[in-house]
Amino acid sequence: VDRYCPAAARRLRVLSQRGTSGIEGLIAGALGAASQAQCPTTLLCGDISFLHDVGSLWAARSEHTHVPATGWPLVIVVINNGGGRIFDQLPMAKQAGDHQRFWTTPHALDLRGAAALYGVGYSRASDRETLRIALESAYDRTDVSIVEVVVDADSARERLSAVAAEVQVREGEGGEE
């Protein structure tokens, strides 16, 4: 998020969680934060992080009084790039070759089933316009929603490469626009 979101005057509170791999209890932690936030809360995560803790959505069900209804939405935005593509961005990816498949965790799962299982809202987006509509709808709710954003498996790596190339060009020009 730091790489792509420009600074803004709007006040945002950013919370982060870092376990051994950064994914332990991610959804549970967001549910806990949302229960105390008294404002809309957003969890931004990858598909594998979401799948790793999907069972925590059980606590979002309305019959569980230990998770108080806040009247504010928790919007879980899941970037679905087909699994574990962050490993493509690490230095080891240049040497892994065909063995890279052991680091990534490809899947063809549709997260709609998780939303149905736990009774939470669901939208799927694959472009900016459907994402805008899905987010508006999710923030209009007063409970938990999943917004699954489907992107190409190589999109993050390609975007980072493009940004790095642009930075290098600008540094060569003295950093001026």
Coordinates of C-alpha atoms in Angstrom, one line a residue:
V1 CA 0.0 0.0 0.0
D2 CA 2.9 2.4 0.8
R3 CA 4.2 2.0 -2.7
Y4 CA 1.0 2.9 -4.5
C5 CA -1.1 5.2 -2.3
P6 CA -0.2 8.9 -2.4
A7 CA -0.1 10.8 0.8
A8 CA -3.3 12.5 1.7
A9 CA -4.6 14.9 4.3
R10 CA -7.4 12.5 5.3
R11 CA -6.8 10.9 8.7
L12 CA -6.4 7.2 8.5
R13 CA -5.6 4.8 11.3
V14 CA -3.5 1.9 10.0
L15 CA -3.1 -1.3 12.0
S16 CA -0.9 -4.1 11.0
Q17 CA -0.3 -7.6 12.2
R18 CA 2.8 -9.6 11.8
G19 CA 3.0 -13.2 12.9
T20 CA 5.6 -15.7 11.9
S21 CA 4.5 -15.5 8.3
G22 CA 2.2 -12.6 8.7
I23 CA -1.0 -14.6 8.2
E24 CA -1.8 -16.2 11.5
G25 CA -5.1 -15.0 12.8
L26 CA -5.4 -12.2 10.2
I27 CA -9.2 -12.3 9.8
A28 CA -9.6 -12.8 13.6
G29 CA -7.4 -9.8 14.3
A30 CA -9.4 -7.7 11.8
L31 CA -12.7 -8.8 13.4
G32 CA -11.3 -7.8 16.8
A33 CA -10.1 -4.4 15.6
A34 CA -13.4 -3.7 13.8
S35 CA -15.3 -4.5 17.0
Q36 CA -13.5 -1.6 18.7
A37 CA -13.0 0.8 15.9
Q38 CA -16.3 2.7 15.8
C39 CA -15.8 3.4 12.1
P40 CA -15.6 1.4 8.9
T41 CA -12.7 -1.0 8.9
T42 CA -10.9 -2.5 5.9
L43 CA -8.7 -5.6 5.8
L44 CA -6.5 -5.8 2.7
C45 CA -5.0 -9.2 2.2
G46 CA -3.9 -11.7 -0.3
D47 CA -5.8 -14.9 -1.2
I48 CA -3.5 -17.3 0.6
S49 CA -3.6 -15.1 3.8
F50 CA -7.4 -15.1 3.5
L51 CA -7.6 -18.9 3.0
H52 CA -5.2 -19.5 5.9
D53 CA -7.6 -17.9 8.4
V54 CA -11.0 -18.3 6.6
G55 CA -12.3 -20.2 9.6
S56 CA -12.3 -17.0 11.7
L57 CA -15.3 -15.8 9.7
W58 CA -17.2 -18.1 12.0
A59 CA -16.9 -15.3 14.6
A60 CA -18.6 -12.8 12.3
R61 CA -21.9 -14.7 12.3
S62 CA -24.6 -12.8 14.1
E63 CA -25.5 -15.5 16.6
H64 CA -22.0 -15.1 18.2
T65 CA -22.6 -12.5 20.9
H66 CA -18.9 -12.4 21.8
V67 CA -18.3 -10.4 18.6
P68 CA -20.5 -7.3 19.2
A69 CA -22.5 -5.8 16.3
T70 CA -20.9 -2.4 15.8
G71 CA -23.1 -1.0 13.1
W72 CA -20.0 -0.3 11.1
P73 CA -18.8 -2.4 8.1
L74 CA -15.7 -4.6 8.1
V75 CA -14.7 -4.9 4.4
I76 CA -12.3 -7.7 3.7
V77 CA -10.6 -6.9 0.3
V78 CA -8.9 -10.1 -1.0
I79 CA -6.4 -9.7 -3.8
N80 CA -6.8 -13.1 -5.6
N81 CA -3.8 -13.6 -7.9
G82 CA -3.9 -17.3 -7.9
G83 CA -1.9 -18.0 -4.8
G84 CA 1.3 -16.9 -3.1
R85 CA 2.7 -14.7 -5.8
I86 CA 4.6 -12.6 -3.3
F87 CA 7.3 -15.2 -3.6
D88 CA 7.8 -14.2 -7.3
Q89 CA 9.0 -10.8 -6.0
L90 CA 11.7 -12.2 -3.7
P91 CA 15.4 -12.6 -4.8
M92 CA 15.1 -16.4 -4.7
A93 CA 12.7 -16.3 -7.6
K94 CA 15.5 -15.4 -10.0
Q95 CA 17.3 -18.6 -9.1
A96 CA 14.3 -20.9 -8.5
G97 CA 13.5 -21.6 -12.1
D98 CA 11.0 -24.4 -12.4
H99 CA 11.2 -25.0 -8.7
Q100 CA 9.3 -21.7 -8.1
R101 CA 6.1 -23.8 -8.2
F102 CA 7.0 -25.2 -4.8
W103 CA 6.9 -21.7 -3.3
T104 CA 3.7 -20.4 -4.9
T105 CA 0.5 -22.0 -4.0
P106 CA -1.7 -21.9 -7.2
H107 CA -5.4 -22.5 -6.8
A108 CA -8.6 -21.9 -8.8
L109 CA -10.8 -21.2 -5.7
D110 CA -13.8 -18.9 -5.9
L111 CA -14.1 -17.2 -2.5
R112 CA -17.9 -16.8 -2.9
G113 CA -18.2 -20.2 -1.2
A114 CA -16.5 -19.0 1.9
A115 CA -18.9 -16.0 2.1
A116 CA -21.9 -18.3 1.7
L117 CA -20.6 -20.7 4.3
Y118 CA -20.2 -18.0 6.9
G119 CA -23.2 -15.8 5.8
V120 CA -21.2 -12.7 5.0
G121 CA -21.6 -10.4 2.0
Y122 CA -19.6 -11.0 -1.2
S123 CA -18.7 -9.2 -4.4
R124 CA -16.2 -10.0 -7.1
A125 CA -14.3 -7.4 -9.1
S126 CA -11.9 -7.7 -12.0
D127 CA -11.6 -4.1 -13.1
R128 CA -11.7 -0.6 -11.5
E129 CA -15.3 0.1 -12.2
T130 CA -16.6 -3.2 -10.7
L131 CA -14.2 -2.7 -7.7
R132 CA -15.6 0.8 -7.1
I133 CA -19.2 -0.5 -7.2
A134 CA -18.3 -3.5 -4.9
L135 CA -16.6 -1.2 -2.4
E136 CA -19.5 1.2 -2.3
S137 CA -21.9 -1.6 -1.7
A138 CA -19.7 -3.1 1.0
Y139 CA -19.3 0.2 2.9
D140 CA -23.1 0.7 2.8
R141 CA -23.5 -2.4 4.9
T142 CA -23.2 -2.6 8.7
D143 CA -21.5 -6.0 8.9
V144 CA -18.8 -8.1 7.2
S145 CA -18.3 -8.3 3.5
I146 CA -15.7 -9.9 1.3
V147 CA -14.6 -8.1 -1.9
E148 CA -12.6 -10.5 -4.0
V149 CA -10.4 -8.7 -6.5
V150 CA -9.2 -11.0 -9.2
V151 CA -5.9 -10.0 -10.8
D152 CA -3.4 -11.6 -13.2
A153 CA -0.9 -13.8 -11.4
D154 CA 2.0 -11.8 -12.7
S155 CA 0.5 -8.3 -12.2
A156 CA 2.3 -7.4 -9.0
R157 CA 5.7 -8.5 -10.3
E158 CA 5.2 -6.7 -13.6
R159 CA 4.0 -3.5 -11.8
L160 CA 6.9 -3.5 -9.5
S161 CA 9.3 -3.9 -12.4
A162 CA 7.6 -1.0 -14.2
V163 CA 7.8 1.2 -11.1
A164 CA 11.5 0.3 -10.6
A165 CA 12.3 1.1 -14.2
E166 CA 10.6 4.5 -13.9
V167 CA 12.5 5.3 -10.8
Q168 CA 15.7 4.4 -12.5
V169 CA 14.9 6.6 -15.5
R170 CA 14.0 9.5 -13.2
E171 CA 17.2 9.1 -11.1
G172 CA 19.2 9.2 -14.4
E173 CA 17.4 12.5 -15.2
G174 CA 18.3 14.0 -11.9
G175 CA 15.0 13.1 -10.3
E176 CA 13.1 15.9 -11.9
E177 CA 9.7 15.7 -13.7

